[in-house]
Amino acid sequence: MARGKWICSYKRTTLLFCFFNIVVALFVLRSLYVSIYISSSNVSNNVVLYNPDQIRKMEESIQIRKAFKPVELIKLVKSLEGEFSRENAALELPRHLKQKIVDEILQRLKSINSSSTGIASEREAVESWRTEKLKEVKLALASETSSSTIPHEEAGLILRALESDWAVFCEEIGLWIPAVVANEEHDDKPEGAEEFEEEVLPGRPLSPECHAELHTDYDGTAVRWGLTHHKESAADCCQACLDHARRAKEGEKKCNIWVYCPSEFGCHSPDIYEHKHQECWLKYAEKPRLNFKDKYPEWYRNSHPSTPVIVPWASGVVSL
């Protein structure tokens, strides 16, 4: 009985539990050690070790690249960069020098205002000042004496500024002269052609059987009085003439001439009436004869001074 109690006693249970915990802890520690070892081995495996032959080839490759390096081109580019930087530095003039240059240019421009004005003359005056100033500063630089009115240091700055990009320098000092724009009117009209030949009658297009003629007025016997007969367009007037000819009874005069006034200011004719816009005259003539063509004759213009030179009428002899 005493032996059985010792086997199942509290002390025996505690020892077993502690032994189990020690085993678990050892297992965890072993797992951590294995993972750390594997990680370090992977890192060491990533390091590439080159043999002497591979190192020799890499050194030869580096030497070949250096041998083919465009040394002269690099020097040229660096020299150009230096020149550009010097030109840009030339524009950075002291404030008093900029003001002096501006005053001289304005004085030169004022001297031409009394005689002739214009963009071309202003540009010429500024360019003339620039040429004279370049000569002056070059003489000042070449002279070793102190007799020059321009100090040697200022002359060098002004010379570099004037020999740099002139447009940029003008913008830097606030000088702007607009470009000269030459507006030339190109007349591509055929020789001998009149201005009114390019006109188009308003409204819908006329049919070929209308034989429309601008700036004409045909004479004939009126079969429809235009003072009370208005149409929206010349095409409507021509159609009215064609309809009249088709509906005319036997023995009646058939319309074969239409005369239309397309001008909003009215039209002129050698009679006592005032002809207005959209008048449509329907006429008949056995042998149609022009009353006016293109321009009114001189005798008519002398007797009617207010009459325009060009005949505003539009007319045509229809095909029946």
PDB file of N, CA and C in Angstrom, residues 72-156:
ATOM      1  N   GLU A  72      38.014  62.442 -76.575  1.00  0.00           N
ATOM      2  CA  GLU A  72      38.023  63.722 -77.304  1.00  0.00           C
ATOM      3  C   GLU A  72      36.628  64.320 -77.375  1.00  0.00           C
ATOM      4  N   LEU A  73      35.642  63.462 -77.601  1.00  0.00           N
ATOM      5  CA  LEU A  73      34.259  63.955 -77.668  1.00  0.00           C
ATOM      6  C   LEU A  73      33.822  64.523 -76.325  1.00  0.00           C
ATOM      7  N   ILE A  74      34.214  63.864 -75.250  1.00  0.00           N
ATOM      8  CA  ILE A  74      33.862  64.363 -73.912  1.00  0.00           C
ATOM      9  C   ILE A  74      34.513  65.708 -73.651  1.00  0.00           C
ATOM     10  N   LYS A  75      35.768  65.861 -74.083  1.00  0.00           N
ATOM     11  CA  LYS A  75      36.445  67.148 -73.917  1.00  0.00           C
ATOM     12  C   LYS A  75      35.753  68.240 -74.712  1.00  0.00           C
ATOM     13  N   LEU A  76      35.344  67.900 -75.963  1.00  0.00           N
ATOM     14  CA  LEU A  76      34.666  68.890 -76.803  1.00  0.00           C
ATOM     15  C   LEU A  76      33.344  69.320 -76.193  1.00  0.00           C
ATOM     16  N   VAL A  77      32.583  68.355 -75.677  1.00  0.00           N
ATOM     17  CA  VAL A  77      31.303  68.682 -75.053  1.00  0.00           C
ATOM     18  C   VAL A  77      31.512  69.576 -73.835  1.00  0.00           C
ATOM     19  N   LYS A  78      32.527  69.266 -73.037  1.00  0.00           N
ATOM     20  CA  LYS A  78      32.799  70.086 -71.860  1.00  0.00           C
ATOM     21  C   LYS A  78      33.212  71.505 -72.241  1.00  0.00           C
ATOM     22  N   SER A  79      33.992  71.605 -73.334  1.00  0.00           N
ATOM     23  CA  SER A  79      34.382  72.949 -73.778  1.00  0.00           C
ATOM     24  C   SER A  79      33.189  73.744 -74.277  1.00  0.00           C
ATOM     25  N   LEU A  80      32.280  73.057 -75.003  1.00  0.00           N
ATOM     26  CA  LEU A  80      31.061  73.741 -75.468  1.00  0.00           C
ATOM     27  C   LEU A  80      30.192  74.166 -74.297  1.00  0.00           C
ATOM     28  N   GLU A  81      30.100  73.306 -73.300  1.00  0.00           N
ATOM     29  CA  GLU A  81      29.335  73.688 -72.115  1.00  0.00           C
ATOM     30  C   GLU A  81      29.939  74.912 -71.450  1.00  0.00           C
ATOM     31  N   GLY A  82      31.268  74.980 -71.446  1.00  0.00           N
ATOM     32  CA  GLY A  82      31.921  76.149 -70.871  1.00  0.00           C
ATOM     33  C   GLY A  82      31.623  77.413 -71.649  1.00  0.00           C
ATOM     34  N   GLU A  83      31.609  77.295 -72.996  1.00  0.00           N
ATOM     35  CA  GLU A  83      31.305  78.470 -73.823  1.00  0.00           C
ATOM     36  C   GLU A  83      29.873  78.932 -73.606  1.00  0.00           C
ATOM     37  N   PHE A  84      28.945  77.943 -73.558  1.00  0.00           N
ATOM     38  CA  PHE A  84      27.548  78.319 -73.339  1.00  0.00           C
ATOM     39  C   PHE A  84      27.366  78.983 -71.982  1.00  0.00           C
ATOM     40  N   SER A  85      28.057  78.456 -70.995  1.00  0.00           N
ATOM     41  CA  SER A  85      27.942  79.063 -69.669  1.00  0.00           C
ATOM     42  C   SER A  85      28.514  80.476 -69.661  1.00  0.00           C
ATOM     43  N   ARG A  86      29.595  80.700 -70.435  1.00  0.00           N
ATOM     44  CA  ARG A  86      30.161  82.055 -70.508  1.00  0.00           C
ATOM     45  C   ARG A  86      29.218  83.003 -71.228  1.00  0.00           C
ATOM     46  N   GLU A  87      28.533  82.494 -72.299  1.00  0.00           N
ATOM     47  CA  GLU A  87      27.584  83.341 -73.009  1.00  0.00           C
ATOM     48  C   GLU A  87      26.404  83.712 -72.117  1.00  0.00           C
ATOM     49  N   ASN A  88      25.932  82.724 -71.356  1.00  0.00           N
ATOM     50  CA  ASN A  88      24.826  83.019 -70.455  1.00  0.00           C
ATOM     51  C   ASN A  88      25.254  83.995 -69.367  1.00  0.00           C
ATOM     52  N   ALA A  89      26.501  83.838 -68.943  1.00  0.00           N
ATOM     53  CA  ALA A  89      26.984  84.770 -67.922  1.00  0.00           C
ATOM     54  C   ALA A  89      27.108  86.178 -68.474  1.00  0.00           C
ATOM     55  N   ALA A  90      27.329  86.286 -69.819  1.00  0.00           N
ATOM     56  CA  ALA A  90      27.465  87.613 -70.424  1.00  0.00           C
ATOM     57  C   ALA A  90      26.171  88.403 -70.320  1.00  0.00           C
ATOM     58  N   LEU A  91      25.010  87.679 -70.290  1.00  0.00           N
ATOM     59  CA  LEU A  91      23.740  88.372 -70.195  1.00  0.00           C
ATOM     60  C   LEU A  91      23.511  88.936 -68.796  1.00  0.00           C
ATOM     61  N   GLU A  92      24.182  88.401 -67.821  1.00  0.00           N
ATOM     62  CA  GLU A  92      24.018  88.857 -66.447  1.00  0.00           C
ATOM     63  C   GLU A  92      24.885  90.096 -66.211  1.00  0.00           C
ATOM     64  N   LEU A  93      24.462  91.194 -66.804  1.00  0.00           N
ATOM     65  CA  LEU A  93      25.187  92.443 -66.624  1.00  0.00           C
ATOM     66  C   LEU A  93      24.755  93.113 -65.333  1.00  0.00           C
ATOM     67  N   PRO A  94      25.629  93.923 -64.765  1.00  0.00           N
ATOM     68  CA  PRO A  94      25.228  94.722 -63.599  1.00  0.00           C
ATOM     69  C   PRO A  94      24.082  95.662 -63.969  1.00  0.00           C
ATOM     70  N   ARG A  95      23.314  96.020 -62.972  1.00  0.00           N
ATOM     71  CA  ARG A  95      22.126  96.831 -63.211  1.00  0.00           C
ATOM     72  C   ARG A  95      22.461  98.178 -63.850  1.00  0.00           C
ATOM     73  N   HIS A  96      23.560  98.795 -63.410  1.00  0.00           N
ATOM     74  CA  HIS A  96      23.887 100.117 -63.948  1.00  0.00           C
ATOM     75  C   HIS A  96      24.310 100.034 -65.417  1.00  0.00           C
ATOM     76  N   LEU A  97      24.936  98.904 -65.832  1.00  0.00           N
ATOM     77  CA  LEU A  97      25.308  98.756 -67.247  1.00  0.00           C
ATOM     78  C   LEU A  97      24.067  98.549 -68.111  1.00  0.00           C
ATOM     79  N   LYS A  98      23.121  97.744 -67.621  1.00  0.00           N
ATOM     80  CA  LYS A  98      21.873  97.548 -68.370  1.00  0.00           C
ATOM     81  C   LYS A  98      21.149  98.870 -68.566  1.00  0.00           C
ATOM     82  N   GLN A  99      21.073  99.660 -67.492  1.00  0.00           N
ATOM     83  CA  GLN A  99      20.392 100.941 -67.585  1.00  0.00           C
ATOM     84  C   GLN A  99      21.101 101.877 -68.555  1.00  0.00           C
ATOM     85  N   LYS A 100      22.426 101.824 -68.565  1.00  0.00           N
ATOM     86  CA  LYS A 100      23.198 102.664 -69.487  1.00  0.00           C
ATOM     87  C   LYS A 100      22.926 102.281 -70.934  1.00  0.00           C
ATOM     88  N   ILE A 101      22.887 100.978 -71.211  1.00  0.00           N
ATOM     89  CA  ILE A 101      22.616 100.509 -72.576  1.00  0.00           C
ATOM     90  C   ILE A 101      21.210 100.902 -73.006  1.00  0.00           C
ATOM     91  N   VAL A 102      20.234 100.728 -72.112  1.00  0.00           N
ATOM     92  CA  VAL A 102      18.848 101.099 -72.436  1.00  0.00           C
ATOM     93  C   VAL A 102      18.734 102.583 -72.736  1.00  0.00           C
ATOM     94  N   ASP A 103      19.391 103.414 -71.944  1.00  0.00           N
ATOM     95  CA  ASP A 103      19.335 104.868 -72.167  1.00  0.00           C
ATOM     96  C   ASP A 103      19.934 105.237 -73.526  1.00  0.00           C
ATOM     97  N   GLU A 104      21.042 104.602 -73.894  1.00  0.00           N
ATOM     98  CA  GLU A 104      21.667 104.900 -75.180  1.00  0.00           C
ATOM     99  C   GLU A 104      20.769 104.485 -76.340  1.00  0.00           C
ATOM    100  N   ILE A 105      20.121 103.307 -76.223  1.00  0.00           N
ATOM    101  CA  ILE A 105      19.232 102.844 -77.301  1.00  0.00           C
ATOM    102  C   ILE A 105      18.027 103.770 -77.424  1.00  0.00           C
ATOM    103  N   LEU A 106      17.446 104.173 -76.284  1.00  0.00           N
ATOM    104  CA  LEU A 106      16.293 105.078 -76.320  1.00  0.00           C
ATOM    105  C   LEU A 106      16.674 106.423 -76.926  1.00  0.00           C
ATOM    106  N   GLN A 107      17.860 106.895 -76.622  1.00  0.00           N
ATOM    107  CA  GLN A 107      18.321 108.151 -77.201  1.00  0.00           C
ATOM    108  C   GLN A 107      18.458 108.039 -78.708  1.00  0.00           C
ATOM    109  N   ARG A 108      18.952 106.876 -79.177  1.00  0.00           N
ATOM    110  CA  ARG A 108      19.073 106.666 -80.626  1.00  0.00           C
ATOM    111  C   ARG A 108      17.694 106.599 -81.291  1.00  0.00           C
ATOM    112  N   LEU A 109      16.733 105.959 -80.618  1.00  0.00           N
ATOM    113  CA  LEU A 109      15.378 105.865 -81.183  1.00  0.00           C
ATOM    114  C   LEU A 109      14.695 107.230 -81.210  1.00  0.00           C
ATOM    115  N   LYS A 110      14.936 108.054 -80.196  1.00  0.00           N
ATOM    116  CA  LYS A 110      14.334 109.386 -80.182  1.00  0.00           C
ATOM    117  C   LYS A 110      14.857 110.245 -81.320  1.00  0.00           C
ATOM    118  N   SER A 111      16.084 110.003 -81.731  1.00  0.00           N
ATOM    119  CA  SER A 111      16.675 110.817 -82.793  1.00  0.00           C
ATOM    120  C   SER A 111      16.028 110.568 -84.147  1.00  0.00           C
ATOM    121  N   ILE A 112      15.352 109.413 -84.332  1.00  0.00           N
ATOM    122  CA  ILE A 112      14.713 109.135 -85.627  1.00  0.00           C
ATOM    123  C   ILE A 112      13.247 109.509 -85.638  1.00  0.00           C
ATOM    124  N   ASN A 113      12.660 109.800 -84.475  1.00  0.00           N
ATOM    125  CA  ASN A 113      11.230 110.112 -84.429  1.00  0.00           C
ATOM    126  C   ASN A 113      10.897 111.410 -85.131  1.00  0.00           C
ATOM    127  N   SER A 114      11.841 112.320 -85.164  1.00  0.00           N
ATOM    128  CA  SER A 114      11.564 113.610 -85.790  1.00  0.00           C
ATOM    129  C   SER A 114      11.546 113.529 -87.305  1.00  0.00           C
ATOM    130  N   SER A 115      12.263 112.581 -87.871  1.00  0.00           N
ATOM    131  CA  SER A 115      12.358 112.507 -89.330  1.00  0.00           C
ATOM    132  C   SER A 115      11.466 111.418 -89.909  1.00  0.00           C
ATOM    133  N   SER A 116      11.660 110.177 -89.467  1.00  0.00           N
ATOM    134  CA  SER A 116      10.869 109.083 -90.023  1.00  0.00           C
ATOM    135  C   SER A 116      10.564 108.078 -88.934  1.00  0.00           C
ATOM    136  N   THR A 117       9.347 107.566 -88.953  1.00  0.00           N
ATOM    137  CA  THR A 117       8.915 106.579 -87.967  1.00  0.00           C
ATOM    138  C   THR A 117       8.535 105.302 -88.690  1.00  0.00           C
ATOM    139  N   GLY A 118       8.661 104.227 -87.978  1.00  0.00           N
ATOM    140  CA  GLY A 118       8.314 102.933 -88.560  1.00  0.00           C
ATOM    141  C   GLY A 118       9.149 101.843 -87.920  1.00  0.00           C
ATOM    142  N   ILE A 119       8.624 100.640 -87.966  1.00  0.00           N
ATOM    143  CA  ILE A 119       9.314  99.514 -87.346  1.00  0.00           C
ATOM    144  C   ILE A 119      10.656  99.265 -88.022  1.00  0.00           C
ATOM    145  N   ALA A 120      10.670  99.344 -89.356  1.00  0.00           N
ATOM    146  CA  ALA A 120      11.907  99.076 -90.089  1.00  0.00           C
ATOM    147  C   ALA A 120      12.998 100.074 -89.714  1.00  0.00           C
ATOM    148  N   SER A 121      12.621 101.362 -89.616  1.00  0.00           N
ATOM    149  CA  SER A 121      13.621 102.372 -89.269  1.00  0.00           C
ATOM    150  C   SER A 121      14.101 102.204 -87.826  1.00  0.00           C
ATOM    151  N   GLU A 122      13.224 101.778 -86.931  1.00  0.00           N
ATOM    152  CA  GLU A 122      13.627 101.546 -85.538  1.00  0.00           C
ATOM    153  C   GLU A 122      14.606 100.382 -85.447  1.00  0.00           C
ATOM    154  N   ARG A 123      14.311  99.310 -86.157  1.00  0.00           N
ATOM    155  CA  ARG A 123      15.229  98.168 -86.158  1.00  0.00           C
ATOM    156  C   ARG A 123      16.597  98.567 -86.722  1.00  0.00           C
ATOM    157  N   GLU A 124      16.568  99.344 -87.785  1.00  0.00           N
ATOM    158  CA  GLU A 124      17.821  99.782 -88.400  1.00  0.00           C
ATOM    159  C   GLU A 124      18.622 100.654 -87.441  1.00  0.00           C
ATOM    160  N   ALA A 125      17.941 101.526 -86.695  1.00  0.00           N
ATOM    161  CA  ALA A 125      18.630 102.406 -85.745  1.00  0.00           C
ATOM    162  C   ALA A 125      19.259 101.602 -84.605  1.00  0.00           C
ATOM    163  N   VAL A 126      18.535 100.601 -84.095  1.00  0.00           N
ATOM    164  CA  VAL A 126      19.078  99.783 -82.999  1.00  0.00           C
ATOM    165  C   VAL A 126      20.261  98.969 -83.479  1.00  0.00           C
ATOM    166  N   GLU A 127      20.171  98.404 -84.683  1.00  0.00           N
ATOM    167  CA  GLU A 127      21.282  97.621 -85.213  1.00  0.00           C
ATOM    168  C   GLU A 127      22.504  98.496 -85.475  1.00  0.00           C
ATOM    169  N   SER A 128      22.255  99.735 -85.922  1.00  0.00           N
ATOM    170  CA  SER A 128      23.352 100.671 -86.139  1.00  0.00           C
ATOM    171  C   SER A 128      24.044 101.002 -84.818  1.00  0.00           C
ATOM    172  N   TRP A 129      23.246 101.205 -83.749  1.00  0.00           N
ATOM    173  CA  TRP A 129      23.845 101.467 -82.435  1.00  0.00           C
ATOM    174  C   TRP A 129      24.676 100.277 -81.970  1.00  0.00           C
ATOM    175  N   ARG A 130      24.170  99.075 -82.185  1.00  0.00           N
ATOM    176  CA  ARG A 130      24.898  97.877 -81.756  1.00  0.00           C
ATOM    177  C   ARG A 130      26.249  97.770 -82.474  1.00  0.00           C
ATOM    178  N   THR A 131      26.256  98.031 -83.780  1.00  0.00           N
ATOM    179  CA  THR A 131      27.506  97.962 -84.551  1.00  0.00           C
ATOM    180  C   THR A 131      28.518  98.987 -84.044  1.00  0.00           C
ATOM    181  N   GLU A 132      28.043 100.219 -83.819  1.00  0.00           N
ATOM    182  CA  GLU A 132      28.944 101.263 -83.334  1.00  0.00           C
ATOM    183  C   GLU A 132      29.461 100.942 -81.927  1.00  0.00           C
ATOM    184  N   LYS A 133      28.587 100.373 -81.077  1.00  0.00           N
ATOM    185  CA  LYS A 133      28.989 100.052 -79.712  1.00  0.00           C
ATOM    186  C   LYS A 133      30.026  98.929 -79.688  1.00  0.00           C
ATOM    187  N   LEU A 134      29.855  97.955 -80.576  1.00  0.00           N
ATOM    188  CA  LEU A 134      30.839  96.879 -80.661  1.00  0.00           C
ATOM    189  C   LEU A 134      32.219  97.423 -81.026  1.00  0.00           C
ATOM    190  N   LYS A 135      32.257  98.327 -81.999  1.00  0.00           N
ATOM    191  CA  LYS A 135      33.539  98.929 -82.375  1.00  0.00           C
ATOM    192  C   LYS A 135      34.152  99.694 -81.211  1.00  0.00           C
ATOM    193  N   GLU A 136      33.308 100.422 -80.477  1.00  0.00           N
ATOM    194  CA  GLU A 136      33.801 101.243 -79.371  1.00  0.00           C
ATOM    195  C   GLU A 136      34.397 100.378 -78.256  1.00  0.00           C
ATOM    196  N   VAL A 137      33.703  99.283 -77.870  1.00  0.00           N
ATOM    197  CA  VAL A 137      34.206  98.460 -76.770  1.00  0.00           C
ATOM    198  C   VAL A 137      35.434  97.659 -77.204  1.00  0.00           C
ATOM    199  N   LYS A 138      35.504  97.282 -78.485  1.00  0.00           N
ATOM    200  CA  LYS A 138      36.693  96.570 -78.964  1.00  0.00           C
ATOM    201  C   LYS A 138      37.924  97.481 -78.940  1.00  0.00           C
ATOM    202  N   LEU A 139      37.717  98.748 -79.320  1.00  0.00           N
ATOM    203  CA  LEU A 139      38.828  99.700 -79.237  1.00  0.00           C
ATOM    204  C   LEU A 139      39.251  99.928 -77.793  1.00  0.00           C
ATOM    205  N   ALA A 140      38.259  99.954 -76.892  1.00  0.00           N
ATOM    206  CA  ALA A 140      38.576 100.157 -75.479  1.00  0.00           C
ATOM    207  C   ALA A 140      39.363  98.983 -74.923  1.00  0.00           C
ATOM    208  N   LEU A 141      39.053  97.766 -75.367  1.00  0.00           N
ATOM    209  CA  LEU A 141      39.785  96.588 -74.908  1.00  0.00           C
ATOM    210  C   LEU A 141      41.191  96.530 -75.507  1.00  0.00           C
ATOM    211  N   ALA A 142      41.304  96.968 -76.772  1.00  0.00           N
ATOM    212  CA  ALA A 142      42.620  96.926 -77.421  1.00  0.00           C
ATOM    213  C   ALA A 142      43.551  98.024 -76.911  1.00  0.00           C
ATOM    214  N   SER A 143      42.969  99.115 -76.403  1.00  0.00           N
ATOM    215  CA  SER A 143      43.786 100.231 -75.928  1.00  0.00           C
ATOM    216  C   SER A 143      44.299  99.937 -74.522  1.00  0.00           C
ATOM    217  N   GLU A 144      45.584 100.136 -74.311  1.00  0.00           N
ATOM    218  CA  GLU A 144      46.195  99.908 -73.010  1.00  0.00           C
ATOM    219  C   GLU A 144      46.154 101.156 -72.133  1.00  0.00           C
ATOM    220  N   THR A 145      45.841 102.293 -72.730  1.00  0.00           N
ATOM    221  CA  THR A 145      45.813 103.546 -71.973  1.00  0.00           C
ATOM    222  C   THR A 145      44.457 103.715 -71.303  1.00  0.00           C
ATOM    223  N   SER A 146      44.358 104.680 -70.462  1.00  0.00           N
ATOM    224  CA  SER A 146      43.109 104.958 -69.744  1.00  0.00           C
ATOM    225  C   SER A 146      42.316 106.086 -70.390  1.00  0.00           C
ATOM    226  N   SER A 147      42.630 106.404 -71.667  1.00  0.00           N
ATOM    227  CA  SER A 147      41.936 107.506 -72.346  1.00  0.00           C
ATOM    228  C   SER A 147      40.529 107.123 -72.772  1.00  0.00           C
ATOM    229  N   SER A 148      40.190 105.832 -72.814  1.00  0.00           N
ATOM    230  CA  SER A 148      38.858 105.394 -73.241  1.00  0.00           C
ATOM    231  C   SER A 148      37.818 105.775 -72.201  1.00  0.00           C
ATOM    232  N   THR A 149      36.617 106.115 -72.706  1.00  0.00           N
ATOM    233  CA  THR A 149      35.528 106.504 -71.797  1.00  0.00           C
ATOM    234  C   THR A 149      34.894 105.291 -71.125  1.00  0.00           C
ATOM    235  N   ILE A 150      35.181 104.089 -71.619  1.00  0.00           N
ATOM    236  CA  ILE A 150      34.619 102.875 -71.048  1.00  0.00           C
ATOM    237  C   ILE A 150      35.711 102.146 -70.275  1.00  0.00           C
ATOM    238  N   PRO A 151      35.498 101.851 -69.015  1.00  0.00           N
ATOM    239  CA  PRO A 151      36.501 101.082 -68.257  1.00  0.00           C
ATOM    240  C   PRO A 151      36.747  99.721 -68.890  1.00  0.00           C
ATOM    241  N   HIS A 152      37.961  99.219 -68.706  1.00  0.00           N
ATOM    242  CA  HIS A 152      38.372  97.979 -69.347  1.00  0.00           C
ATOM    243  C   HIS A 152      37.469  96.812 -68.921  1.00  0.00           C
ATOM    244  N   GLU A 153      37.115  96.739 -67.663  1.00  0.00           N
ATOM    245  CA  GLU A 153      36.275  95.638 -67.167  1.00  0.00           C
ATOM    246  C   GLU A 153      34.864  95.713 -67.738  1.00  0.00           C
ATOM    247  N   GLU A 154      34.299  96.930 -67.757  1.00  0.00           N
ATOM    248  CA  GLU A 154      32.948  97.097 -68.310  1.00  0.00           C
ATOM    249  C   GLU A 154      32.930  96.806 -69.797  1.00  0.00           C
ATOM    250  N   ALA A 155      33.988  97.176 -70.506  1.00  0.00           N
ATOM    251  CA  ALA A 155      34.050  96.925 -71.948  1.00  0.00           C
ATOM    252  C   ALA A 155      33.979  95.432 -72.235  1.00  0.00           C
ATOM    253  N   GLY A 156      34.651  94.618 -71.425  1.00  0.00           N
ATOM    254  CA  GLY A 156      34.606  93.171 -71.620  1.00  0.00           C
ATOM    255  C   GLY A 156      33.215  92.615 -71.408  1.00  0.00           C
TER     256      GLY A 156
END
